[in-house]
């Protein structure tokens, strides 16, 4: 009798329990709402690139090279200051200096800084 029931069970598919769906409709609505609020608060920060955002630069200083007077350099201070990005020098003809912005990967920023940026 036991062998007969074992043969019967071999052919049947084992039932796999359904895993919980972590993204319910309410969670997706919350994510959409947060994205909308972020876009209203900082419209210049969001980029088309995944896992990156744009920071603004502010010109702090300007200098010229004595050997090449036509080559001007600008020192950019990056905003928001919460990120702690160091100031950098760029040629005035560089795209970064011309647009006063650059793209920063989220993976390069420490998690504690990201939390500070969220509450900024």
Coordinates of C-alpha atoms in Angstrom, one line a residue:
X1 CA 0.0 0.0 0.0
X2 CA 2.8 2.4 0.9
X3 CA 4.7 1.7 -2.4
X4 CA 1.5 2.3 -4.3
X5 CA 1.0 5.8 -2.7
X6 CA 4.6 6.7 -3.3
X7 CA 4.3 5.9 -7.0
X8 CA 1.2 8.1 -7.2
X9 CA 3.0 11.0 -5.5
X10 CA 6.1 10.8 -7.8
X11 CA 4.1 11.9 -10.9
X12 CA 2.5 14.9 -9.2
X13 CA 4.1 18.3 -9.2
X14 CA 5.2 19.6 -5.9
X15 CA 3.3 22.7 -4.7
X16 CA 5.5 25.8 -4.4
X17 CA 4.2 28.4 -2.0
X18 CA 3.7 31.8 -3.5
X19 CA 6.3 34.3 -2.3
X20 CA 5.2 37.5 -0.8
X21 CA 5.1 40.5 -3.2
X22 CA 7.0 43.3 -1.5
X23 CA 5.8 45.9 -4.0
X24 CA 2.2 46.4 -3.3
X25 CA 0.2 49.2 -4.9
X26 CA 0.5 51.3 -1.8
X27 CA 4.3 51.1 -1.8
X28 CA 4.4 52.0 -5.5
X29 CA 2.2 55.0 -4.9
X30 CA 4.5 56.1 -2.1
X31 CA 7.5 55.8 -4.4
X32 CA 5.8 57.8 -7.1
X33 CA 4.8 60.5 -4.5
X34 CA 8.4 60.7 -3.1
X35 CA 9.7 61.1 -6.7
X36 CA 7.2 63.8 -7.4
X37 CA 8.2 65.7 -4.2
X38 CA 11.9 65.3 -5.0
X39 CA 11.3 66.6 -8.5
X40 CA 9.5 69.6 -7.2
X41 CA 12.1 70.4 -4.5
X42 CA 15.1 69.9 -6.7
X43 CA 14.1 69.9 -10.4
X44 CA 17.7 70.5 -11.5
X45 CA 19.1 67.4 -9.7
X46 CA 17.3 64.5 -11.5
X47 CA 19.1 63.1 -14.6
X48 CA 18.2 60.7 -17.3
X49 CA 21.0 58.4 -16.2
X50 CA 20.2 55.6 -13.8
X51 CA 21.7 55.8 -10.3
X52 CA 23.1 59.3 -10.7
X53 CA 22.1 62.9 -10.1
X54 CA 23.3 66.3 -11.1
X55 CA 25.1 68.8 -8.8
X56 CA 25.4 72.5 -9.5
X57 CA 28.7 74.4 -9.5
X58 CA 29.3 77.9 -8.3
X59 CA 32.3 79.9 -9.6
X60 CA 34.5 80.8 -6.6
X61 CA 37.7 82.0 -8.4
X62 CA 39.1 82.6 -11.8
X63 CA 42.7 82.5 -13.0
X64 CA 44.8 82.8 -16.1
X65 CA 48.0 81.1 -17.1
X66 CA 50.9 83.5 -17.5
X67 CA 52.3 81.3 -20.4
X68 CA 48.9 81.1 -22.1
X69 CA 46.8 84.2 -21.3
X70 CA 43.9 82.9 -23.5
X71 CA 43.5 79.8 -21.3
X72 CA 41.3 80.8 -18.3
X73 CA 40.6 78.5 -15.4
X74 CA 37.7 78.6 -13.0
X75 CA 37.4 77.1 -9.5
X76 CA 33.9 75.5 -9.0
X77 CA 32.4 75.0 -5.6
X78 CA 29.8 72.1 -5.7
X79 CA 26.3 72.5 -4.3
X80 CA 24.6 71.1 -2.2
X81 CA 27.4 71.4 0.4
X82 CA 26.0 68.3 2.3
X83 CA 27.7 66.1 -0.2
X84 CA 31.2 67.4 0.7
X85 CA 32.5 67.3 -2.8
X86 CA 35.9 69.1 -3.1
X87 CA 36.3 72.2 -5.1
X88 CA 37.8 71.7 -8.5
X89 CA 39.6 73.7 -11.2
X90 CA 38.4 73.5 -14.8
X91 CA 39.2 75.2 -18.1
X92 CA 36.6 77.8 -19.0
X93 CA 36.0 75.9 -22.3
X94 CA 35.3 72.5 -20.6
X95 CA 31.7 71.4 -20.7
X96 CA 31.6 71.1 -16.9
X97 CA 32.6 74.7 -16.5
X98 CA 30.3 75.9 -19.3
X99 CA 27.2 74.2 -17.8
X100 CA 28.2 74.7 -14.2
X101 CA 27.0 71.1 -13.4
X102 CA 28.3 67.6 -13.3
X103 CA 26.8 64.1 -12.8
X104 CA 27.6 62.2 -9.7
X105 CA 27.0 58.5 -9.3
X106 CA 25.0 57.6 -6.2
X107 CA 27.3 54.6 -5.5
X108 CA 30.2 57.0 -4.9
X109 CA 28.5 58.8 -2.1
X110 CA 28.6 57.3 1.5
X111 CA 25.2 56.2 2.9
X112 CA 25.4 58.6 5.8
X113 CA 25.8 61.5 3.4
X114 CA 22.9 60.3 1.4
X115 CA 20.7 60.3 4.5
X116 CA 21.9 63.9 5.3
X117 CA 21.0 64.8 1.7
X118 CA 17.5 63.4 2.1
X119 CA 16.9 65.6 5.1
X120 CA 18.6 68.6 3.5

